[in-house]
């Protein structure tokens, strides 16, 4: 009795935790150097983590790499690569697996909600004629996208004299982990997935044998 009660409580707590949405905010800033800022928030911002990547961010500069001696390629690695391609080909030929993967990706995309999307960039190709020729249709497409979607798009010519891209873009999405549980379980227990697992097991058995 107590075991069943504890199991029910555990399932309820797991479902409650998975019901809390996860927010992913990304910002790309291009001002001389490109900087990507990623921020993950959980519990409605009470738990968060931020990471920065790109040029101009302290700690991201790679040290000078010393010249490495050229090593002869090992035949074992080449054979392993060929075996991996053969395994991938066998998996692609598994009946129904490709359709199951497409269904999984399509259902997972429904679990993602785009909260906001904004792009604001100025572009200069170095030649005013080339810049005008390129920015003309691109800015018109951005204008129509800005009018007919709930998101913000803006592309303008910079005419700075040198080739450059200056501006920033912002993206915010929200994911509910519990929404991904049914499609993942359906994919894992699908007959095509089970057949693919059998193919992998047989392949590993023949290699070890």
Short mmCIF file of C-alpha atoms in Angstrom, two decimals:
data_model
loop_
_atom_site.label_atom_id
_atom_site.label_comp_id
_atom_site.label_asym_id
_atom_site.label_seq_id
_atom_site.Cartn_x
_atom_site.Cartn_y
_atom_site.Cartn_z
CA UNK A 1 0.00 0.00 0.00
CA UNK A 2 2.72 2.45 0.99
CA UNK A 3 4.75 1.50 -2.06
CA UNK A 4 1.82 2.28 -4.37
CA UNK A 5 1.21 5.59 -2.58
CA UNK A 6 4.87 6.59 -2.81
CA UNK A 7 4.90 5.68 -6.51
CA UNK A 8 1.81 7.79 -7.16
CA UNK A 9 3.32 10.74 -5.33
CA UNK A 10 6.54 10.37 -7.31
CA UNK A 11 4.65 10.30 -10.62
CA UNK A 12 2.61 13.36 -9.59
CA UNK A 13 5.74 15.32 -8.60
CA UNK A 14 7.46 14.36 -11.84
CA UNK A 15 4.45 15.49 -13.87
CA UNK A 16 4.33 18.75 -11.90
CA UNK A 17 8.04 19.46 -12.51
CA UNK A 18 7.73 18.66 -16.22
CA UNK A 19 4.71 20.98 -16.47
CA UNK A 20 6.82 24.02 -15.57
CA UNK A 21 7.85 25.72 -18.83
CA UNK A 22 11.46 26.32 -19.80
CA UNK A 23 12.26 29.65 -21.47
CA UNK A 24 15.18 30.02 -23.86
CA UNK A 25 16.17 33.56 -24.80
CA UNK A 26 18.85 34.20 -27.41
CA UNK A 27 20.34 37.49 -28.54
CA UNK A 28 22.87 38.05 -31.30
CA UNK A 29 24.73 41.35 -31.35
CA UNK A 30 26.92 42.31 -34.32
CA UNK A 31 28.83 45.51 -33.68
CA UNK A 32 32.28 44.97 -35.11
CA UNK A 33 32.33 41.52 -33.54
CA UNK A 34 29.58 38.95 -33.19
CA UNK A 35 28.36 38.06 -29.70
CA UNK A 36 25.75 35.40 -28.94
CA UNK A 37 24.01 35.53 -25.55
CA UNK A 38 21.95 32.52 -24.45
CA UNK A 39 19.80 32.57 -21.33
CA UNK A 40 17.84 29.60 -20.01
CA UNK A 41 15.16 30.24 -17.39
CA UNK A 42 13.09 27.82 -15.33
CA UNK A 43 10.47 28.32 -12.63
CA UNK A 44 9.43 31.56 -14.33
CA UNK A 45 12.87 33.13 -14.04
CA UNK A 46 13.73 32.01 -10.50
CA UNK A 47 16.34 29.60 -11.86
CA UNK A 48 18.41 30.89 -14.76
CA UNK A 49 21.74 30.50 -16.48
CA UNK A 50 23.37 32.77 -19.04
CA UNK A 51 26.20 32.03 -21.46
CA UNK A 52 28.06 34.28 -23.89
CA UNK A 53 29.93 33.24 -27.01
CA UNK A 54 31.73 35.03 -29.81
CA UNK A 55 34.44 37.57 -30.46
CA UNK A 56 34.90 40.29 -27.89
CA UNK A 57 33.74 38.11 -24.98
CA UNK A 58 36.44 37.61 -22.29
CA UNK A 59 37.69 34.07 -22.12
CA UNK A 60 36.58 33.09 -25.60
CA UNK A 61 39.85 33.89 -27.36
CA UNK A 62 41.56 30.71 -28.43
CA UNK A 63 45.25 30.43 -27.60
CA UNK A 64 47.72 30.11 -30.40
CA UNK A 65 47.87 26.52 -31.46
CA UNK A 66 51.28 24.99 -31.73
CA UNK A 67 52.18 23.21 -34.88
CA UNK A 68 51.27 19.59 -34.53
CA UNK A 69 53.21 16.85 -36.12
CA UNK A 70 51.35 15.12 -38.88
CA UNK A 71 50.31 11.70 -37.79
CA UNK A 72 49.52 8.93 -40.21
CA UNK A 73 45.86 8.08 -40.38
CA UNK A 74 44.94 4.84 -38.74
CA UNK A 75 43.27 2.24 -40.83
CA UNK A 76 41.03 1.29 -37.92
CA UNK A 77 39.39 4.72 -37.91
CA UNK A 78 38.73 4.55 -41.64
CA UNK A 79 37.17 1.10 -41.25
CA UNK A 80 35.06 2.37 -38.35
CA UNK A 81 33.80 5.24 -40.49
CA UNK A 82 32.78 2.88 -43.28
CA UNK A 83 31.02 0.62 -40.79
CA UNK A 84 29.14 3.62 -39.38
CA UNK A 85 27.94 4.56 -42.87
CA UNK A 86 26.77 1.00 -43.47
CA UNK A 87 24.88 0.99 -40.17
CA UNK A 88 23.24 4.34 -40.99
CA UNK A 89 22.21 2.98 -44.40
CA UNK A 90 20.67 -0.10 -42.78
CA UNK A 91 18.76 2.06 -40.33
CA UNK A 92 17.43 4.26 -43.13
CA UNK A 93 16.18 1.13 -44.86
CA UNK A 94 14.26 0.03 -41.75
CA UNK A 95 10.57 0.01 -42.73
CA UNK A 96 8.67 2.91 -41.19
CA UNK A 97 11.63 4.44 -39.28
CA UNK A 98 11.89 7.57 -41.43
CA UNK A 99 8.17 8.19 -41.10
CA UNK A 100 8.37 7.73 -37.32
CA UNK A 101 11.22 10.24 -37.08
CA UNK A 102 9.31 12.77 -39.18
CA UNK A 103 6.24 12.31 -36.97
CA UNK A 104 8.37 12.75 -33.83
CA UNK A 105 9.96 15.98 -35.11
CA UNK A 106 6.59 17.35 -36.20
CA UNK A 107 5.00 16.66 -32.81
CA UNK A 108 7.99 18.06 -30.92
CA UNK A 109 7.76 21.30 -32.90
CA UNK A 110 4.22 21.74 -31.56
CA UNK A 111 5.72 21.82 -28.05
CA UNK A 112 7.76 24.92 -28.91
CA UNK A 113 6.15 28.34 -28.71
CA UNK A 114 7.94 31.36 -30.19
CA UNK A 115 7.32 34.19 -27.77
CA UNK A 116 9.12 36.88 -29.71
CA UNK A 117 11.41 37.30 -32.68
CA UNK A 118 13.05 40.56 -33.71
CA UNK A 119 15.71 41.26 -36.32
CA UNK A 120 17.23 44.69 -36.93
CA UNK A 121 20.32 44.78 -39.15
CA UNK A 122 22.14 47.26 -41.34
CA UNK A 123 24.12 45.76 -44.22
CA UNK A 124 26.81 47.22 -46.45
CA UNK A 125 28.43 45.14 -49.19
CA UNK A 126 31.20 47.67 -49.78
CA UNK A 127 29.81 48.91 -53.10
CA UNK A 128 26.77 51.24 -52.96
CA UNK A 129 25.34 49.75 -56.17
CA UNK A 130 25.65 46.19 -54.89
CA UNK A 131 24.26 47.22 -51.52
CA UNK A 132 21.20 48.87 -53.08
CA UNK A 133 20.66 45.90 -55.40
CA UNK A 134 20.78 43.45 -52.50
CA UNK A 135 18.99 45.47 -49.81
CA UNK A 136 16.08 46.43 -52.08
CA UNK A 137 14.32 43.04 -52.26
CA UNK A 138 15.55 41.95 -48.84
CA UNK A 139 14.17 45.04 -47.09
CA UNK A 140 10.85 44.63 -48.92
CA UNK A 141 10.61 41.01 -47.81
CA UNK A 142 11.42 42.06 -44.24
CA UNK A 143 8.74 44.78 -44.42
CA UNK A 144 6.07 42.31 -45.53
CA UNK A 145 7.16 39.83 -42.85
CA UNK A 146 6.96 42.61 -40.26
CA UNK A 147 3.43 43.55 -41.37
CA UNK A 148 1.96 40.06 -41.76
CA UNK A 149 3.54 38.30 -38.78
CA UNK A 150 3.56 39.08 -35.04
CA UNK A 151 7.34 39.42 -35.19
CA UNK A 152 9.61 42.36 -35.99
CA UNK A 153 11.91 42.45 -39.03
CA UNK A 154 13.99 45.39 -40.25
CA UNK A 155 16.85 45.41 -42.76
CA UNK A 156 18.36 48.70 -43.92
CA UNK A 157 21.39 49.75 -45.99
CA UNK A 158 24.37 50.97 -43.97
CA UNK A 159 26.51 52.68 -46.68
CA UNK A 160 29.53 52.84 -44.39
CA UNK A 161 32.04 52.43 -47.19
CA UNK A 162 33.27 49.03 -46.06
CA UNK A 163 31.58 45.65 -46.10
CA UNK A 164 29.90 45.15 -42.75
CA UNK A 165 26.84 43.84 -40.94
CA UNK A 166 25.66 45.78 -37.90
CA UNK A 167 22.64 45.17 -35.71
CA UNK A 168 21.09 42.61 -33.43
CA UNK A 169 18.52 39.85 -33.34
CA UNK A 170 16.45 38.50 -30.46
CA UNK A 171 14.58 35.20 -30.12
CA UNK A 172 12.53 33.92 -27.23
CA UNK A 173 10.93 30.47 -27.11
CA UNK A 174 9.04 28.54 -24.44
CA UNK A 175 9.01 24.77 -24.10
CA UNK A 176 6.86 22.62 -21.82
CA UNK A 177 8.83 19.40 -21.20
CA UNK A 178 5.70 17.39 -20.38
CA UNK A 179 4.43 18.07 -23.89
CA UNK A 180 7.39 16.11 -25.31
CA UNK A 181 6.77 13.00 -23.20
CA UNK A 182 3.92 11.41 -25.26
CA UNK A 183 5.62 11.76 -28.68
CA UNK A 184 8.94 10.50 -27.32
CA UNK A 185 7.30 7.47 -25.70
CA UNK A 186 5.32 6.80 -28.87
CA UNK A 187 8.54 6.89 -30.89
CA UNK A 188 10.49 4.67 -28.51
CA UNK A 189 7.83 1.94 -28.47
CA UNK A 190 6.96 2.15 -32.16
CA UNK A 191 7.50 -1.10 -34.14
CA UNK A 192 9.91 0.66 -36.51
CA UNK A 193 12.07 1.81 -33.58
CA UNK A 194 12.14 -1.69 -32.12
CA UNK A 195 13.18 -3.07 -35.51
CA UNK A 196 15.96 -0.45 -35.67
CA UNK A 197 17.18 -1.52 -32.22
CA UNK A 198 17.32 -5.12 -33.43
CA UNK A 199 19.38 -4.00 -36.44
CA UNK A 200 21.86 -2.19 -34.17
CA UNK A 201 22.15 -5.18 -31.83
CA UNK A 202 22.79 -7.56 -34.73
CA UNK A 203 25.35 -5.18 -36.20
CA UNK A 204 27.24 -4.95 -32.91
CA UNK A 205 27.07 -8.72 -32.48
CA UNK A 206 28.53 -9.36 -35.94
CA UNK A 207 31.33 -6.84 -35.28
CA UNK A 208 32.26 -8.33 -31.91
CA UNK A 209 32.03 -11.83 -33.33
#
